[in-house]
Short mmCIF file of N, CA and C in Angstrom, two decimals:
data_model
loop_
_atom_site.label_atom_id
_atom_site.label_comp_id
_atom_site.label_asym_id
_atom_site.label_seq_id
_atom_site.Cartn_x
_atom_site.Cartn_y
_atom_site.Cartn_z
N MET A 1 128.65 152.11 89.82
CA MET A 1 128.64 153.08 88.43
C MET A 1 127.87 154.14 89.04
N THR A 2 128.28 155.24 88.00
CA THR A 2 127.33 156.32 88.12
C THR A 2 125.58 156.23 87.24
N ASP A 3 124.77 157.38 87.71
CA ASP A 3 123.73 157.61 86.80
C ASP A 3 123.78 158.70 85.86
N PRO A 4 123.82 157.95 85.11
CA PRO A 4 123.58 159.02 83.71
C PRO A 4 122.90 160.03 83.85
N TYR A 5 121.93 159.86 84.53
CA TYR A 5 120.79 161.11 84.55
C TYR A 5 120.75 162.47 85.55
N ARG A 6 121.39 162.19 86.50
CA ARG A 6 122.10 162.68 87.41
C ARG A 6 122.73 163.77 86.55
N GLY A 7 123.77 163.81 85.77
CA GLY A 7 124.80 164.66 85.80
C GLY A 7 126.43 164.85 87.01
N PHE A 8 126.25 166.55 86.32
CA PHE A 8 127.90 166.33 87.13
C PHE A 8 127.98 166.97 89.29
N ALA A 9 125.89 167.44 89.22
CA ALA A 9 126.01 167.60 90.62
C ALA A 9 126.77 166.96 91.21
N GLY A 10 127.02 167.47 92.69
CA GLY A 10 128.41 166.96 93.77
C GLY A 10 126.98 165.98 94.41
N PRO A 11 127.69 165.60 96.02
CA PRO A 11 127.25 164.67 97.04
C PRO A 11 125.97 165.08 96.94
N GLU A 12 124.48 164.21 96.87
CA GLU A 12 123.52 164.34 98.31
C GLU A 12 123.54 165.04 98.92
N THR A 13 122.78 166.56 99.45
CA THR A 13 122.91 166.27 100.91
C THR A 13 121.24 166.29 101.29
N PRO A 14 121.35 165.85 102.67
CA PRO A 14 120.07 165.67 103.24
C PRO A 14 118.89 167.41 103.46
N ARG A 15 117.33 166.91 103.21
CA ARG A 15 116.65 168.87 103.52
C ARG A 15 116.92 168.23 104.45
N PRO A 16 116.87 170.19 104.68
CA PRO A 16 116.31 170.17 106.36
C PRO A 16 115.28 170.17 106.91
N GLU A 17 115.16 170.14 107.83
CA GLU A 17 113.51 169.79 108.43
C GLU A 17 114.10 171.19 108.93
N PRO A 18 111.66 171.21 108.68
CA PRO A 18 111.10 172.66 108.61
C PRO A 18 111.55 172.72 110.28
N ALA A 19 111.30 174.14 110.35
CA ALA A 19 110.64 174.19 111.52
C ALA A 19 110.05 174.37 112.09
N GLY A 20 109.52 174.45 113.66
CA GLY A 20 108.79 174.01 113.89
C GLY A 20 107.28 175.28 114.40
N ASP A 21 106.82 175.05 113.82
CA ASP A 21 105.35 176.52 113.31
C ASP A 21 104.76 176.72 114.55
N GLY A 22 104.81 175.61 115.33
CA GLY A 22 103.94 176.02 116.49
C GLY A 22 102.41 175.22 115.98
N THR A 23 102.52 174.10 115.77
CA THR A 23 101.30 173.52 114.74
C THR A 23 100.98 171.85 115.41
N GLY A 24 101.76 171.67 116.32
CA GLY A 24 102.34 170.64 116.48
C GLY A 24 100.79 170.25 117.82
N PHE A 25 99.97 170.09 118.13
CA PHE A 25 98.77 170.95 118.77
C PHE A 25 97.06 170.58 118.27
N VAL A 26 97.69 171.28 117.19
CA VAL A 26 96.13 171.68 116.49
C VAL A 26 95.44 170.26 115.77
N ARG A 27 96.32 169.36 114.99
CA ARG A 27 96.03 167.94 115.10
C ARG A 27 95.16 167.57 115.53
N PRO A 28 96.12 166.91 116.32
CA PRO A 28 95.50 166.19 118.16
C PRO A 28 94.42 166.81 118.95
N VAL A 29 94.31 168.37 118.46
CA VAL A 29 92.83 169.08 119.03
C VAL A 29 91.85 168.08 117.87
N LEU A 30 92.28 168.78 116.45
CA LEU A 30 90.92 168.54 115.71
C LEU A 30 90.74 166.78 115.89
N TRP A 31 91.41 166.25 116.02
CA TRP A 31 90.74 164.77 115.89
C TRP A 31 89.98 164.35 116.98
N LEU A 32 90.50 165.56 117.84
CA LEU A 32 89.32 165.26 119.33
C LEU A 32 88.17 165.84 119.55
N LEU A 33 88.17 167.01 118.71
CA LEU A 33 86.84 167.58 118.39
C LEU A 33 86.16 166.81 117.49
N LEU A 34 86.02 166.45 116.12
CA LEU A 34 85.71 165.32 115.24
C LEU A 34 85.46 163.66 116.06
N VAL A 35 85.99 163.30 116.53
CA VAL A 35 85.46 162.31 117.61
C VAL A 35 84.39 162.87 119.01
N VAL A 36 84.46 163.87 119.56
CA VAL A 36 83.11 164.34 120.21
C VAL A 36 81.83 164.42 119.41
N PHE A 37 82.40 165.53 118.17
CA PHE A 37 81.64 166.05 117.87
C PHE A 37 80.34 164.63 116.81
N ALA A 38 81.27 164.02 116.28
CA ALA A 38 80.78 162.55 116.05
C ALA A 38 79.86 161.85 116.76
N VAL A 39 80.17 161.93 118.29
CA VAL A 39 79.35 161.06 119.38
C VAL A 39 78.47 161.41 119.77
N ALA A 40 77.97 163.23 119.48
CA ALA A 40 77.21 164.32 120.06
C ALA A 40 75.90 163.82 118.73
N ASN A 41 76.17 163.99 117.74
CA ASN A 41 75.53 163.98 115.75
C ASN A 41 74.43 162.37 116.82
N MET A 42 75.60 160.92 116.65
CA MET A 42 74.77 159.94 117.13
C MET A 42 74.32 160.23 117.63
N VAL A 43 74.22 160.48 119.37
CA VAL A 43 73.46 160.46 119.94
C VAL A 43 72.47 161.02 120.14
N THR A 44 72.56 162.70 119.39
CA THR A 44 71.13 163.48 119.32
C THR A 44 70.52 163.28 118.13
N SER A 45 70.73 162.29 117.44
CA SER A 45 70.36 161.41 117.14
C SER A 45 69.16 160.57 117.08
N SER A 46 69.65 159.54 117.83
CA SER A 46 69.25 158.04 118.44
C SER A 46 67.85 158.86 119.63
N ILE A 47 68.45 159.62 120.21
CA ILE A 47 66.87 160.60 120.74
C ILE A 47 65.83 161.32 120.36
N GLY A 48 65.42 160.82 120.76
CA GLY A 48 64.07 161.50 119.94
C GLY A 48 63.58 163.00 119.96
N GLY A 49 64.05 162.85 121.51
CA GLY A 49 62.70 164.13 122.35
C GLY A 49 64.09 165.41 122.43
N LEU A 50 65.28 165.69 121.19
CA LEU A 50 65.53 166.39 121.58
C LEU A 50 64.87 167.25 120.26
N SER A 51 65.91 168.92 120.22
CA SER A 51 65.43 169.59 118.88
C SER A 51 66.90 169.02 118.00
N VAL A 52 66.08 168.86 116.29
CA VAL A 52 66.69 168.49 114.88
C VAL A 52 66.73 169.67 115.49
N PHE A 53 68.30 170.86 115.68
CA PHE A 53 68.94 171.77 115.72
C PHE A 53 70.02 171.95 115.87
N VAL A 54 69.63 170.90 117.31
CA VAL A 54 71.58 170.23 118.19
C VAL A 54 71.86 169.10 117.18
N GLY A 55 71.09 168.31 116.26
CA GLY A 55 72.08 167.21 115.87
C GLY A 55 72.42 168.40 114.56
N ILE A 56 71.44 168.72 113.84
CA ILE A 56 71.95 169.70 112.68
C ILE A 56 73.63 170.23 113.01
N GLY A 57 73.17 171.05 114.12
CA GLY A 57 74.35 171.35 115.22
C GLY A 57 75.75 170.66 114.96
N CYS A 58 75.45 169.56 115.41
CA CYS A 58 76.63 168.58 116.10
C CYS A 58 76.83 168.42 114.60
N GLY A 59 76.25 167.48 113.78
CA GLY A 59 77.03 167.27 112.22
C GLY A 59 77.64 168.36 111.64
N VAL A 60 77.37 169.97 111.43
CA VAL A 60 77.78 170.78 110.55
C VAL A 60 79.23 170.78 111.14
N ALA A 61 79.16 170.39 112.95
CA ALA A 61 80.46 171.16 113.41
C ALA A 61 82.00 169.99 113.28
N THR A 62 80.76 168.38 112.81
CA THR A 62 81.72 167.15 112.83
C THR A 62 81.91 167.66 111.39
N LEU A 63 81.61 167.99 110.40
CA LEU A 63 82.26 168.10 108.71
C LEU A 63 82.95 169.21 108.76
N ALA A 64 83.06 169.94 109.52
CA ALA A 64 84.11 171.42 110.16
C ALA A 64 84.95 171.35 110.46
N CYS A 65 84.95 169.65 111.49
CA CYS A 65 86.77 169.32 111.72
C CYS A 65 87.50 168.65 111.07
N ALA A 66 86.60 167.90 109.67
CA ALA A 66 86.90 166.89 109.37
C ALA A 66 87.70 167.96 108.00
N VAL A 67 86.83 168.53 107.40
CA VAL A 67 87.44 169.77 106.75
C VAL A 67 88.94 170.32 106.75
N ALA A 68 88.95 171.20 108.43
CA ALA A 68 89.44 171.28 108.87
C ALA A 68 90.78 170.33 109.30
N LEU A 69 90.14 169.13 109.28
CA LEU A 69 91.58 168.01 109.08
C LEU A 69 92.50 168.22 107.57
N VAL A 70 91.49 167.93 106.76
CA VAL A 70 91.99 168.13 105.52
C VAL A 70 93.14 169.03 105.18
N VAL A 71 92.64 170.19 105.28
CA VAL A 71 93.11 171.24 105.01
C VAL A 71 94.37 171.59 105.61
N HIS A 72 94.28 170.93 106.55
CA HIS A 72 95.82 171.07 107.62
C HIS A 72 96.83 170.14 107.17
N HIS A 73 96.10 169.19 106.97
CA HIS A 73 97.38 168.17 106.12
C HIS A 73 97.83 168.50 104.94
N ARG A 74 97.45 168.99 104.19
CA ARG A 74 97.43 169.73 102.57
C ARG A 74 98.03 171.12 102.98
N ARG A 75 98.32 171.89 103.99
CA ARG A 75 99.29 172.88 104.32
C ARG A 75 100.26 172.50 104.70
N HIS A 76 99.98 171.51 106.18
CA HIS A 76 101.46 171.49 106.24
C HIS A 76 102.34 170.22 106.07
N GLY A 77 101.81 168.96 105.61
CA GLY A 77 101.92 167.42 105.86
C GLY A 77 101.64 166.69 106.61
N ARG A 78 102.46 165.21 106.63
CA ARG A 78 102.32 164.79 107.83
C ARG A 78 103.70 164.46 108.26
N ARG A 79 104.20 165.62 109.42
CA ARG A 79 105.58 165.85 110.11
C ARG A 79 105.55 164.39 111.25
N SER A 80 104.44 163.17 111.82
CA SER A 80 104.92 162.12 112.91
C SER A 80 104.87 161.35 112.14
#
């Protein structure tokens, strides 16, 4: 039985795969940096002798990596 909402279109053709744009390494690097900065943030927060600006810097870097991952996902989608 045919689909009445499909109309008289021809057979479906598969979507072509997007060409590789060289961003395959960006996501793993961002994840690695996110983990490294999050661990550094935890370590600097637990050690009392370090400057508070080091901890804030690690926190800001962690937040920046998380935002970059979200932006990358929204622009490129999940391909793997």
